[in-house]
PDB file of C-alpha atoms in Angstrom:
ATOM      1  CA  UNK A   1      58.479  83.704 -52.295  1.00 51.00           C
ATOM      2  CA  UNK A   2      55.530  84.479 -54.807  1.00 45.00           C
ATOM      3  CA  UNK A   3      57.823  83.883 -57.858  1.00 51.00           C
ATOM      4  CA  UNK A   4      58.164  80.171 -56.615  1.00 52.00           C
ATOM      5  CA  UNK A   5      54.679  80.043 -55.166  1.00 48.00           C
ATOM      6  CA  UNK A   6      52.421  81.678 -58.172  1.00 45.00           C
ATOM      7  CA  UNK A   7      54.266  79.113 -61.075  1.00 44.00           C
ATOM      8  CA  UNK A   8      53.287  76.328 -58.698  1.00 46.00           C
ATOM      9  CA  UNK A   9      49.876  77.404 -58.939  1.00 42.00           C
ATOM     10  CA  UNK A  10      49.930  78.012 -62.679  1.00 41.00           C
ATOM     11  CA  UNK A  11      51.244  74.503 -63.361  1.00 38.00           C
ATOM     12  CA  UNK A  12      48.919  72.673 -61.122  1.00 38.00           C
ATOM     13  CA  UNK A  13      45.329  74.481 -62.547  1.00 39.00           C
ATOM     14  CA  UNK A  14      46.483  73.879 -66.224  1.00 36.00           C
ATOM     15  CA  UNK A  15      47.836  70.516 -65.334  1.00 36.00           C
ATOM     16  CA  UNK A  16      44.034  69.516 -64.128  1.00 35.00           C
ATOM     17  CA  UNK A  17      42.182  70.117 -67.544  1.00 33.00           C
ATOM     18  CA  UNK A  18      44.161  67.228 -69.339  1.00 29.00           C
ATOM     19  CA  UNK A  19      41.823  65.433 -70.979  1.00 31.00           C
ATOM     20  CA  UNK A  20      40.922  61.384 -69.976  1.00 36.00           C
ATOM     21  CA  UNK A  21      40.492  58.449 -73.096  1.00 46.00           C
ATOM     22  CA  UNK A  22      39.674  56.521 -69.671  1.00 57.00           C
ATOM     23  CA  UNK A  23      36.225  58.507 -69.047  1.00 59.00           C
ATOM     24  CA  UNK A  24      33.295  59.004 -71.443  1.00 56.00           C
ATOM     25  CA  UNK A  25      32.172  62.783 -71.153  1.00 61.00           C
ATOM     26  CA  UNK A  26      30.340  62.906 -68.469  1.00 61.00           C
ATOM     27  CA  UNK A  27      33.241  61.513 -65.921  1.00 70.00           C
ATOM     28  CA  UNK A  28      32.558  58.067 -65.718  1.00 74.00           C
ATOM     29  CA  UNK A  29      35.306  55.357 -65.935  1.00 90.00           C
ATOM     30  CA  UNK A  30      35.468  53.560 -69.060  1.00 93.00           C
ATOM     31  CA  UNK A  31      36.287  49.630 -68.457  1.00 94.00           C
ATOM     32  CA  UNK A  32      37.185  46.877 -71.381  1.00 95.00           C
ATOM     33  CA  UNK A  33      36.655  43.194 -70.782  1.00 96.00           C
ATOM     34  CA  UNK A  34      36.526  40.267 -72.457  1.00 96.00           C
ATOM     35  CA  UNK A  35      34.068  37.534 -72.241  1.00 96.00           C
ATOM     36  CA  UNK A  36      31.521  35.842 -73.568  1.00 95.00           C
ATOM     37  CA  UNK A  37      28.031  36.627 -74.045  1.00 95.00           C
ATOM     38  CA  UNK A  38      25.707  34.280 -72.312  1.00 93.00           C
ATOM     39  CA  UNK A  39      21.321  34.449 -72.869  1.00 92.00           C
ATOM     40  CA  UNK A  40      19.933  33.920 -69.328  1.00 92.00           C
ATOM     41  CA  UNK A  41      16.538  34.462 -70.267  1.00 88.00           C
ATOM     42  CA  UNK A  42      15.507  31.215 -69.280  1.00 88.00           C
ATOM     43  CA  UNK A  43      15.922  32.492 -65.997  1.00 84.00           C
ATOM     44  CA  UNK A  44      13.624  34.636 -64.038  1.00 80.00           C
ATOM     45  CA  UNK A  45      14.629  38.150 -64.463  1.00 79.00           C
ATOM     46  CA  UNK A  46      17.851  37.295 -66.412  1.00 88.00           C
ATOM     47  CA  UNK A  47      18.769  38.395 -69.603  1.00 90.00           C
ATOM     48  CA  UNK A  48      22.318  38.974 -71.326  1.00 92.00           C
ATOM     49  CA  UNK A  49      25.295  38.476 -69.469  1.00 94.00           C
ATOM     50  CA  UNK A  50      28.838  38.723 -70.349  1.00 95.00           C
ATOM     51  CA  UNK A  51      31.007  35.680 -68.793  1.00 96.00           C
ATOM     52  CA  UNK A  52      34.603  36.426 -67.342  1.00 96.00           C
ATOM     53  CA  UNK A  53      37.246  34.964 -65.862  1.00 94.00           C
ATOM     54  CA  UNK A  54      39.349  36.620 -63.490  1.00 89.00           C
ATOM     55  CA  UNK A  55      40.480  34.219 -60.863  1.00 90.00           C
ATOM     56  CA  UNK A  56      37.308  32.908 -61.142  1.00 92.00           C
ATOM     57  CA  UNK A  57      33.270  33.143 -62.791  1.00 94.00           C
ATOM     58  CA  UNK A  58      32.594  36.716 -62.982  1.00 94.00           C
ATOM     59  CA  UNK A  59      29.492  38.298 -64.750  1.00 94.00           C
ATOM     60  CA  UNK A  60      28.125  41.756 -66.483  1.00 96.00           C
ATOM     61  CA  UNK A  61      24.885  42.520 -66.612  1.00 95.00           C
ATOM     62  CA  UNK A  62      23.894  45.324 -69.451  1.00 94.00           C
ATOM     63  CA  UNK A  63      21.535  47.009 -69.467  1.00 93.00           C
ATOM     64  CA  UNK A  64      21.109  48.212 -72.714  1.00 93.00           C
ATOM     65  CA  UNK A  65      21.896  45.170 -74.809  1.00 90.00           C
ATOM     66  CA  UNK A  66      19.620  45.719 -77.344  1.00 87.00           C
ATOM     67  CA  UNK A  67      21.200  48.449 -78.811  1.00 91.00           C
ATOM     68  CA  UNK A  68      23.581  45.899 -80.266  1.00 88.00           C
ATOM     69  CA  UNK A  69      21.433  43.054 -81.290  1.00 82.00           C
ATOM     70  CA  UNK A  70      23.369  42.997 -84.605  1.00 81.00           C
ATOM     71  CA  UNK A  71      26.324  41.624 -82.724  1.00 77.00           C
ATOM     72  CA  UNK A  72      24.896  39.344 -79.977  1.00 79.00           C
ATOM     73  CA  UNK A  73      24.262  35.716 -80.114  1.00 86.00           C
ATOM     74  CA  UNK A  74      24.750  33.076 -77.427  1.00 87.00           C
ATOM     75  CA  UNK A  75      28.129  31.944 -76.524  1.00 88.00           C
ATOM     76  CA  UNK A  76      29.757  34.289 -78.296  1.00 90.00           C
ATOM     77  CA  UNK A  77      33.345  35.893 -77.321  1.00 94.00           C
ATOM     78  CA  UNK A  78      33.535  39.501 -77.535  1.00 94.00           C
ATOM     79  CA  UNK A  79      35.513  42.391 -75.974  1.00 96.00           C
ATOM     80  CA  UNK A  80      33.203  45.119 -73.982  1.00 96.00           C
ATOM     81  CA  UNK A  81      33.911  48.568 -72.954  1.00 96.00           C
ATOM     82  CA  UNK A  82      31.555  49.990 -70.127  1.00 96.00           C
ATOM     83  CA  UNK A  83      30.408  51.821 -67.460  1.00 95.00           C
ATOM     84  CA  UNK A  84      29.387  50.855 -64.558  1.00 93.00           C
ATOM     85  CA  UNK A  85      25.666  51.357 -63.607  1.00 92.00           C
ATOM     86  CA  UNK A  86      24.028  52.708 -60.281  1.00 90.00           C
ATOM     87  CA  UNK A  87      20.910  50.361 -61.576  1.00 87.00           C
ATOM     88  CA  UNK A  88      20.440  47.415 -59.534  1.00 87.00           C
ATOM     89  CA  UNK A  89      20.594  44.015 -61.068  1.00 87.00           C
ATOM     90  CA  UNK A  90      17.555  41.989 -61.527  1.00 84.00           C
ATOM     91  CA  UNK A  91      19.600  38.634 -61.972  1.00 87.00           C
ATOM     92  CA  UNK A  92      21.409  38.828 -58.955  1.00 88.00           C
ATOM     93  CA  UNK A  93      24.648  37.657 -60.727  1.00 89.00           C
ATOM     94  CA  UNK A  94      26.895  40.205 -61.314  1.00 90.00           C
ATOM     95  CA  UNK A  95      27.368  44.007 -61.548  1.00 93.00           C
ATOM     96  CA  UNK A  96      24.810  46.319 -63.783  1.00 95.00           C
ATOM     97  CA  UNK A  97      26.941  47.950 -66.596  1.00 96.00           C
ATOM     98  CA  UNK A  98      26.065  49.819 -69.611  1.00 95.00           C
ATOM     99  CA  UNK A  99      27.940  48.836 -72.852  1.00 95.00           C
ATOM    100  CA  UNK A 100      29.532  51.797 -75.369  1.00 95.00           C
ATOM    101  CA  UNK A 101      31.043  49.419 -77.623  1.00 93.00           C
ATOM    102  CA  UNK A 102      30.831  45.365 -78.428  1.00 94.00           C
ATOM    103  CA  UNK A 103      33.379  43.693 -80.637  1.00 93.00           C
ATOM    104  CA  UNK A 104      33.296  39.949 -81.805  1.00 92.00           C
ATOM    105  CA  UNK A 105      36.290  37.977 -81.169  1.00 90.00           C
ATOM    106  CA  UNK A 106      36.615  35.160 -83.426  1.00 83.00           C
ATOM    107  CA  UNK A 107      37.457  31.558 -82.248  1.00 73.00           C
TER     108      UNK A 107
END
């Protein structure tokens, strides 16, 4: 019985350490999404947003969009990989993210 039992064991605690492209290193799930960046600053507490379609109008709000301000203008398409964020959004359109990467997509 323990030389079926104690393999089982072996296989599933090794098994568990694989690592995951999917999660940055602290654990959290790493999402890509395509959109396009919209300024909502003319807008009381808006800022940045990213524009999606899934179904229908979806939004992204960053929260550290500044730290690509060499890649940001309005209306323009990029691809987005993110967390999501426990902060809570001060536009009141769409879920608080924070951005790792931000790629242009040309038209």
């Amino acid at each position: 019985m323990y030389k079926i039992i104690i393999p089982i064991l072996f296989v599933l605690a090794f098994n568990g350490c694989a690592s995951n492209d999917d999660a940055d290193s602290l654990g959290f799930a790493i999402y890509t999404q395509e959109g396009m960046l919209i300024d909502m600053s003319k807008f009381d507490g808006c800022g940045w947003v990213l524009e999606y379609y899934n179904n229908s109008k979806h939004y992204l709000e960053p929260n550290n969009i500044s730290a690509f301000e060499n890649v940001i203008s309005d209306s323009t398409y990029v691809v987005v990989r993110y967390s999501k964020s426990d902060s809570k959004s001060q536009c009141m359109l769409g879920d608080v993210v924070t951005f790792y990467d931000i790629e242009k997509i040309e038209q």
